[in-house]
Coordinates of C-alpha atoms in Angstrom, one line a residue:
M1 CA -25.6 45.9 24.0
M2 CA -28.2 43.9 25.9
A3 CA -31.0 45.7 23.9
L4 CA -29.3 44.7 20.6
M5 CA -29.1 41.0 21.8
E6 CA -32.7 41.1 22.8
R7 CA -33.8 42.5 19.4
E8 CA -31.7 39.9 17.6
E9 CA -33.2 37.1 19.7
T10 CA -36.7 38.5 19.0
R11 CA -36.0 38.6 15.3
T12 CA -34.8 35.0 15.3
V13 CA -37.9 33.9 17.1
D14 CA -40.1 35.8 14.7
T15 CA -38.3 34.3 11.7
R16 CA -38.8 30.8 13.0
T17 CA -42.4 31.5 13.7
A18 CA -42.9 32.6 10.1
M19 CA -41.5 29.3 8.8
S20 CA -43.7 26.5 7.7
P21 CA -43.6 23.3 9.6
T22 CA -41.5 21.7 6.9
E23 CA -39.0 24.6 6.9
R24 CA -38.8 24.4 10.7
D25 CA -38.1 20.7 10.6
T26 CA -35.4 21.2 7.9
A27 CA -33.8 24.0 10.0
A28 CA -33.8 21.9 13.1
T29 CA -32.1 19.0 11.5
S30 CA -29.7 21.0 9.4
T31 CA -26.1 20.8 10.6
P32 CA -22.8 22.0 9.2
E33 CA -22.3 18.5 7.8
T34 CA -25.5 18.6 5.8
A35 CA -25.3 22.2 4.6
P36 CA -24.9 22.7 0.9
G37 CA -21.5 24.3 1.3
A38 CA -20.3 21.4 3.4
G39 CA -21.5 19.0 0.7
R40 CA -19.5 20.9 -1.9
T41 CA -16.4 20.9 0.4
R42 CA -16.7 17.1 0.9
A43 CA -17.1 16.5 -2.9
W44 CA -14.0 18.6 -3.6
A45 CA -12.0 16.9 -0.9
T46 CA -13.1 13.5 -2.1
R47 CA -11.8 14.2 -5.6
L48 CA -8.5 15.3 -4.1
V49 CA -8.3 12.1 -2.1
V50 CA -8.9 10.0 -5.2
V51 CA -6.1 11.9 -7.1
G52 CA -3.8 11.7 -4.0
I53 CA -4.4 7.9 -3.7
V54 CA -3.6 7.3 -7.4
L55 CA -0.5 9.5 -7.5
S56 CA 0.8 8.1 -4.2
A57 CA 0.2 4.5 -5.3
V58 CA 2.1 5.2 -8.5
N59 CA 5.1 6.2 -6.4
L60 CA 5.2 3.3 -4.0
R61 CA 7.5 1.0 -6.1
P62 CA 9.6 3.0 -8.6
A63 CA 12.3 3.4 -5.9
I64 CA 12.7 -0.4 -6.0
T65 CA 12.0 -1.5 -9.6
S66 CA 14.1 1.3 -11.1
L67 CA 17.0 0.0 -9.0
G68 CA 16.3 -3.6 -10.1
A69 CA 16.6 -2.5 -13.8
L70 CA 20.1 -0.9 -13.1
L71 CA 21.3 -3.2 -10.4
E72 CA 24.3 -4.4 -12.3
E73 CA 25.4 -0.8 -13.1
V74 CA 24.9 0.3 -9.5
R75 CA 26.9 -2.7 -8.2
D76 CA 29.8 -1.8 -10.6
G77 CA 29.6 1.9 -9.8
L78 CA 29.6 1.5 -6.0
G79 CA 31.8 -1.7 -5.9
M80 CA 29.1 -3.9 -4.4
S81 CA 29.5 -7.7 -3.9
G82 CA 26.7 -10.1 -4.6
S83 CA 26.0 -10.4 -0.9
V84 CA 25.8 -6.6 -0.4
A85 CA 23.5 -6.4 -3.4
G86 CA 21.3 -9.0 -1.8
L87 CA 21.3 -6.8 1.4
L88 CA 20.3 -3.9 -0.8
T89 CA 17.3 -5.8 -2.1
S90 CA 16.4 -6.7 1.5
V91 CA 16.3 -3.0 2.6
P92 CA 12.8 -2.4 1.4
P93 CA 11.0 -5.0 3.6
L94 CA 13.2 -4.0 6.5
C95 CA 12.2 -0.4 6.2
F96 CA 8.6 -1.3 5.7
A97 CA 8.6 -3.4 8.9
V98 CA 10.4 -0.9 11.0
F99 CA 8.6 2.3 9.9
G100 CA 5.3 0.8 9.0
I101 CA 4.5 0.0 12.6
T102 CA 4.6 3.7 13.5
A103 CA 2.0 4.7 10.9
P104 CA -1.1 4.3 13.0
R105 CA 0.4 6.3 15.9
L106 CA 1.5 9.1 13.5
A107 CA -1.9 9.1 11.8
R108 CA -3.7 9.5 15.2
R109 CA -1.5 12.5 16.0
F110 CA -1.2 14.3 12.7
G111 CA -3.9 12.7 10.5
P112 CA -3.5 10.2 7.7
A113 CA -3.4 12.8 4.9
A114 CA -0.5 14.7 6.6
V115 CA 1.5 11.5 7.2
V116 CA 1.1 10.4 3.6
C117 CA 2.0 13.9 2.4
A118 CA 5.2 13.7 4.5
G119 CA 5.8 10.2 3.1
M120 CA 5.7 11.5 -0.5
A121 CA 8.1 14.3 0.5
A122 CA 10.5 11.7 2.0
I123 CA 10.3 9.6 -1.2
T124 CA 11.2 12.7 -3.3
A125 CA 14.2 13.6 -1.2
G126 CA 15.5 10.1 -1.0
L127 CA 15.3 9.4 -4.7
L128 CA 16.9 12.7 -5.5
I129 CA 20.0 12.4 -3.4
R130 CA 20.8 8.7 -3.3
P131 CA 22.5 8.4 -6.7
Y132 CA 24.9 11.2 -5.9
L133 CA 26.3 10.3 -2.5
G134 CA 29.1 8.3 -4.0
N135 CA 29.3 5.3 -1.6
T136 CA 27.3 2.2 -0.6
A137 CA 26.5 3.5 2.9
G138 CA 25.1 6.8 1.6
F139 CA 23.1 5.0 -1.1
L140 CA 21.6 2.7 1.5
A141 CA 20.8 5.6 3.9
A142 CA 19.0 7.7 1.2
S143 CA 17.2 4.6 0.0
A144 CA 16.0 4.1 3.6
L145 CA 14.6 7.6 3.6
A146 CA 12.6 7.0 0.5
L147 CA 11.5 3.6 1.8
M148 CA 10.4 5.2 5.1
G149 CA 7.9 7.3 3.1
I150 CA 6.7 4.3 1.2
A151 CA 6.3 2.3 4.5
V152 CA 3.9 4.7 6.2
S153 CA 1.9 5.2 3.0
N154 CA 1.7 1.5 2.5
V155 CA 0.0 1.1 5.9
L156 CA -2.3 4.1 5.7
M157 CA -3.7 3.6 2.2
P158 CA -6.2 0.9 3.4
V159 CA -7.1 3.2 6.3
I160 CA -7.8 6.1 4.0
V161 CA -9.9 3.9 1.7
K162 CA -11.9 2.6 4.6
R163 CA -12.5 6.1 6.0
W164 CA -13.4 7.9 2.8
F165 CA -15.0 5.0 0.8
P166 CA -16.5 2.6 3.3
D167 CA -19.0 1.3 0.8
R168 CA -16.4 1.0 -2.1
V169 CA -13.5 -0.8 -0.4
G170 CA -13.1 -3.3 -3.3
S171 CA -13.2 -0.9 -6.2
M172 CA -11.0 1.8 -4.5
T173 CA -8.5 -0.9 -3.4
G174 CA -8.5 -2.1 -7.0
L175 CA -7.9 1.5 -8.3
Y176 CA -5.0 1.9 -5.8
S177 CA -3.5 -1.4 -6.6
M178 CA -3.8 -0.8 -10.3
A179 CA -2.0 2.5 -10.0
L180 CA 0.7 0.9 -7.9
A181 CA 1.2 -1.8 -10.5
L182 CA 1.3 0.9 -13.3
G183 CA 4.1 2.8 -11.5
T184 CA 6.0 -0.4 -10.8
S185 CA 5.9 -1.6 -14.4
A186 CA 6.6 1.8 -15.8
A187 CA 9.8 2.2 -13.7
A188 CA 11.0 -1.2 -14.7
A189 CA 10.3 -0.6 -18.4
V190 CA 11.6 2.9 -19.0
T191 CA 14.5 3.3 -16.5
V192 CA 17.1 1.8 -18.9
P193 CA 15.8 3.9 -22.0
L194 CA 15.6 7.0 -19.8
T195 CA 19.2 6.4 -18.6
D196 CA 20.4 6.1 -22.2
A197 CA 18.5 9.3 -23.1
L198 CA 20.0 11.2 -20.2
G199 CA 23.6 10.4 -21.2
G200 CA 24.0 6.8 -20.0
R201 CA 24.7 7.6 -16.4
W202 CA 22.8 5.4 -13.9
Q203 CA 22.7 8.2 -11.5
S204 CA 20.4 10.2 -13.8
G205 CA 18.3 7.2 -14.5
L206 CA 17.5 6.7 -10.9
A207 CA 17.2 10.4 -9.8
V208 CA 14.6 11.2 -12.5
W209 CA 11.9 9.4 -10.5
A210 CA 12.0 12.0 -7.8
A211 CA 10.0 14.4 -10.1
L212 CA 7.1 12.0 -10.1
A213 CA 7.2 11.6 -6.3
G214 CA 7.2 15.4 -6.0
A215 CA 4.0 15.6 -7.9
A216 CA 2.3 13.2 -5.5
V217 CA 2.9 15.7 -2.6
L218 CA 0.6 18.3 -4.1
P219 CA -2.9 16.7 -3.7
W220 CA -2.4 16.2 0.0
L221 CA -1.5 19.7 0.9
P222 CA -5.1 21.1 1.0
L223 CA -6.0 18.1 3.2
L224 CA -3.4 18.7 5.9
K225 CA -6.0 20.3 8.2
D226 CA -8.2 17.2 8.0
R227 CA -6.5 15.6 11.0
Y228 CA -9.4 13.4 12.0
G229 CA -11.4 13.1 8.9
E230 CA -13.8 16.0 9.4
T231 CA -14.4 16.4 5.7
A232 CA -14.8 12.7 5.1
P233 CA -18.3 11.5 4.0
A234 CA -20.6 11.6 7.0
R235 CA -21.9 8.3 8.3
P236 CA -25.3 7.9 10.0
R237 CA -25.1 8.3 13.7
Q238 CA -26.5 5.5 15.7
R239 CA -27.3 5.5 19.4
R240 CA -25.0 3.0 21.3
T241 CA -27.0 0.4 23.2
E242 CA -24.0 -1.9 23.9
E243 CA -20.3 -1.8 24.6
P244 CA -18.1 -0.9 21.7
H245 CA -16.5 -3.7 19.7
P246 CA -12.7 -4.2 20.1
G247 CA -11.0 -2.1 17.5
E248 CA -13.5 0.8 17.8
Q249 CA -12.6 4.0 19.6
G250 CA -12.2 3.3 23.3
A251 CA -11.9 -0.5 22.9
P252 CA -8.3 -1.5 22.0
L253 CA -7.9 -4.5 19.8
R254 CA -5.5 -7.3 21.0
I255 CA -4.5 -8.1 17.5
T256 CA -2.1 -10.9 18.4
R257 CA -5.0 -13.0 19.7
S258 CA -6.4 -13.4 16.2
R259 CA -5.4 -16.4 14.2
T260 CA -6.6 -14.7 11.1
A261 CA -4.3 -11.7 11.8
W262 CA -1.4 -14.0 12.1
A263 CA -2.3 -15.9 8.9
L264 CA -2.7 -12.7 7.0
A265 CA 0.6 -11.4 8.3
V266 CA 2.5 -14.6 7.2
F267 CA 0.7 -14.5 3.9
F268 CA 1.6 -10.9 3.4
G269 CA 5.2 -11.7 4.3
L270 CA 5.6 -14.6 1.9
Q271 CA 4.0 -12.8 -1.0
A272 CA 6.3 -9.8 -0.3
T273 CA 9.3 -12.1 -0.3
A274 CA 8.3 -13.4 -3.7
A275 CA 7.6 -9.8 -5.0
Y276 CA 10.9 -8.3 -3.8
I277 CA 12.9 -11.3 -5.1
T278 CA 11.2 -10.8 -8.4
M279 CA 11.7 -7.0 -8.5
G280 CA 15.3 -7.2 -7.3
W281 CA 16.6 -10.3 -9.1
M282 CA 14.5 -11.3 -12.1
P283 CA 16.2 -8.9 -14.6
Q284 CA 19.5 -10.4 -13.5
I285 CA 18.2 -13.9 -14.0
F286 CA 17.3 -13.1 -17.6
R287 CA 20.5 -11.2 -18.2
D288 CA 22.6 -14.2 -17.0
A289 CA 20.6 -16.3 -19.4
G290 CA 21.7 -14.1 -22.4
V291 CA 18.8 -11.7 -22.5
P292 CA 19.8 -8.1 -23.3
A293 CA 19.6 -5.6 -20.4
G294 CA 16.9 -3.5 -22.1
T295 CA 14.8 -6.6 -22.8
A296 CA 15.3 -7.9 -19.2
G297 CA 13.9 -4.6 -18.0
V298 CA 10.9 -4.9 -20.3
L299 CA 10.3 -8.5 -19.0
L300 CA 10.2 -7.2 -15.5
A301 CA 7.8 -4.5 -16.7
V302 CA 5.6 -7.2 -18.2
T303 CA 5.5 -9.0 -14.8
M304 CA 4.6 -5.8 -13.1
V305 CA 2.1 -4.6 -15.7
M306 CA 0.0 -7.7 -15.2
G307 CA -1.1 -6.2 -12.0
V308 CA -2.7 -3.2 -13.7
P309 CA -5.9 -5.0 -15.0
L310 CA -5.8 -7.8 -12.4
A311 CA -5.3 -5.5 -9.4
F312 CA -8.6 -3.9 -10.4
V313 CA -10.4 -7.1 -11.0
I314 CA -9.2 -9.3 -8.2
P315 CA -10.3 -7.1 -5.3
R316 CA -13.7 -6.7 -6.8
V317 CA -14.1 -10.4 -7.2
A318 CA -12.6 -11.0 -3.7
T319 CA -15.2 -8.8 -2.0
R320 CA -18.0 -10.8 -3.6
L321 CA -16.7 -14.2 -2.3
P322 CA -17.3 -15.5 1.2
H323 CA -13.9 -17.2 1.1
Q324 CA -10.8 -15.8 -0.8
G325 CA -8.9 -19.0 -0.5
P326 CA -9.5 -20.2 -4.1
I327 CA -8.0 -17.0 -5.5
V328 CA -4.9 -17.6 -3.3
L329 CA -4.5 -21.1 -4.8
V330 CA -4.9 -20.0 -8.4
L331 CA -2.3 -17.2 -7.9
G332 CA 0.1 -19.7 -6.2
A333 CA -0.2 -22.2 -9.0
C334 CA 0.8 -19.5 -11.5
G335 CA 3.9 -18.7 -9.4
L336 CA 4.9 -22.4 -9.2
A337 CA 4.6 -22.7 -13.0
G338 CA 6.6 -19.5 -13.5
Y339 CA 9.5 -20.6 -11.3
A340 CA 9.6 -24.0 -13.0
G341 CA 9.9 -22.2 -16.3
L342 CA 12.8 -20.0 -15.0
Y343 CA 14.6 -23.1 -14.0
V344 CA 14.1 -25.1 -17.2
A345 CA 14.3 -22.5 -19.9
P346 CA 14.8 -19.0 -18.6
A347 CA 15.5 -17.4 -22.0
A348 CA 13.4 -19.5 -24.4
G349 CA 10.2 -19.0 -22.5
A350 CA 11.0 -15.7 -20.9
W351 CA 7.8 -13.9 -21.9
A352 CA 5.6 -16.7 -20.6
W353 CA 7.4 -16.9 -17.3
A354 CA 7.1 -13.1 -16.9
L355 CA 3.4 -13.3 -17.5
L356 CA 2.9 -16.2 -15.0
L357 CA 4.9 -14.4 -12.3
G358 CA 3.0 -11.2 -13.0
V359 CA -0.3 -13.1 -12.2
S360 CA 1.3 -14.6 -9.1
N361 CA 2.4 -11.2 -7.8
C362 CA -1.3 -10.1 -7.7
A363 CA -1.3 -11.7 -4.2
F364 CA -0.4 -8.2 -3.0
P365 CA -3.8 -6.5 -4.0
L366 CA -5.6 -9.5 -2.7
A367 CA -3.8 -9.2 0.7
L368 CA -4.7 -5.5 0.9
T369 CA -8.3 -6.4 0.1
M370 CA -8.4 -9.0 2.8
V371 CA -7.0 -6.4 5.3
G372 CA -10.1 -4.3 4.6
M373 CA -12.4 -7.3 4.9
R374 CA -11.0 -9.0 8.0
A375 CA -11.8 -6.0 10.3
R376 CA -15.1 -4.2 10.8
S377 CA -14.0 -0.8 12.0
G378 CA -11.6 1.9 10.7
P379 CA -9.4 1.6 13.8
G380 CA -9.5 -2.1 13.5
V381 CA -8.3 -1.9 9.8
A382 CA -5.5 0.5 10.9
Q383 CA -4.3 -2.0 13.6
L384 CA -4.6 -5.0 11.3
S385 CA -2.9 -3.2 8.4
A386 CA 0.0 -2.1 10.6
F387 CA 0.4 -5.6 12.2
A388 CA 0.0 -7.6 9.0
Q389 CA 2.4 -5.4 6.9
S390 CA 5.0 -4.8 9.6
T391 CA 5.1 -8.4 10.7
G392 CA 4.9 -9.5 7.0
Y393 CA 7.8 -7.4 5.9
L394 CA 9.9 -8.6 8.8
I395 CA 9.2 -12.1 7.6
S396 CA 10.3 -11.1 4.0
I397 CA 13.6 -9.6 5.0
P398 CA 15.8 -12.8 4.7
G399 CA 14.5 -13.9 1.3
P400 CA 16.2 -11.4 -1.1
L401 CA 19.4 -11.5 1.0
L402 CA 19.4 -15.3 0.9
V403 CA 18.9 -15.3 -2.8
G404 CA 22.0 -13.1 -3.3
V405 CA 24.1 -15.3 -1.0
L406 CA 23.0 -18.5 -2.8
Y407 CA 23.6 -16.9 -6.2
Q408 CA 27.1 -15.8 -5.3
H409 CA 28.2 -19.0 -3.7
S410 CA 26.5 -21.5 -6.0
G411 CA 27.4 -19.6 -9.2
G412 CA 24.0 -20.1 -10.7
W413 CA 20.2 -19.7 -10.3
G414 CA 19.3 -23.3 -9.5
L415 CA 19.3 -23.0 -5.7
P416 CA 17.7 -19.5 -5.6
I417 CA 14.8 -20.7 -7.8
A418 CA 14.4 -23.8 -5.6
L419 CA 14.1 -21.5 -2.6
M420 CA 11.4 -19.4 -4.4
T421 CA 9.5 -22.5 -5.3
G422 CA 9.6 -23.8 -1.7
L423 CA 8.3 -20.6 -0.2
M424 CA 5.3 -20.5 -2.5
L425 CA 3.8 -23.6 -0.9
P426 CA 3.3 -22.2 2.7
Q427 CA 2.2 -18.9 1.1
M428 CA -0.7 -20.8 -0.5
A429 CA -1.5 -22.6 2.8
V430 CA -1.6 -19.5 5.0
G431 CA -3.4 -17.4 2.4
F432 CA -6.1 -20.0 2.3
L433 CA -6.5 -19.7 6.0
A434 CA -6.5 -15.9 5.9
G435 CA -9.3 -15.9 3.3
R436 CA -11.9 -17.4 5.7
N437 CA -14.9 -15.3 6.4
R438 CA -14.3 -13.9 9.9
T439 CA -13.1 -10.7 11.5
V440 CA -10.2 -10.1 13.9
E441 CA -12.5 -8.3 16.3
D442 CA -14.5 -11.5 16.9
E443 CA -11.3 -13.6 17.4
A444 CA -9.7 -11.1 19.7
T445 CA -12.5 -11.4 22.2
R446 CA -12.5 -15.2 22.5

């Protein structure tokens, strides 16, 4: 055995001696990361990640907007009051806040791909069973299961983008946001026609979206072994000559010390409040104004579909600006105009108000982009994303519930629309502050 090892060692030395100086340099610097096979593996994995991001994003809102299109039928079928229906529209931000904060810890233990894969499976199961449980408590519990999957995926999408595409944060965030808007608008537009085509039962119209969520599980399955991003594109290794920045590995980031993190969290919460009020209640506003149910669903779809082109454009523009505050102000002005129109002439100008509110709702992809821009490192983005989204969704919980209570007790939409208008003003203010050119790592050390 020793003789064989000696001959093998001699053969290796002879082979290296026969190499030219260039070949020896190449062999010395070659690593598994730079080998051709590893390059092909990374390219294949990168394509899977892109497909997974797009399919996952498409499934992050149909659980909510499909319910908004059939809310009246679900209320009648389950015997819900207006206040309980308002509670139902508040469940999404509650779940996002509670479960979203666990996403970074789960990602560290199992890997982001595995957590997103599990999240898509939870969405599939929740959407499949919730229409058939037969009571409000079961419907809420199954909705919470689906929303748990959405919550962890919400938080980890910016992390995955930062890890796999560090030099294309704007364009990949735009692609992700565009796919999210497409899924949101599609669910709003076709849920009612699908329900009619499937026999007119609201249960079938809601359950059909489980098939789309099931398809989003598949791209992540081959990536389950990639717990720590081994197949992610390699970054140049640099010798450390100084202490690590907060947020990098080994240097925990005290995120609550950052004013920008708090501004971003409040901005995220207020834009989420507006979005979930819109998704949960806007079809009902139009229906109460005399708009047919099918048209009301299409109007919600128009609002959501505005995010398809703008969600791709806004992040790319935002990453080129030193201050994203002006974009925040433009989006807020569109929201104020849309709410004013809903109050004055909800049916007569329905299409215009739907378009304006659709532009305003693009504060969501802007907020995601700012999460990626306000932190330098991947761990910093993970902490900021979890903090901003979980805190923001906690802030957004009372909004849809309060709208339901005001609607039930006032008998009209005047007070709820006044509430929406009032919340838009602080959203514009904190969004302007969050858009300043600074990072949470720098603020956390002061």
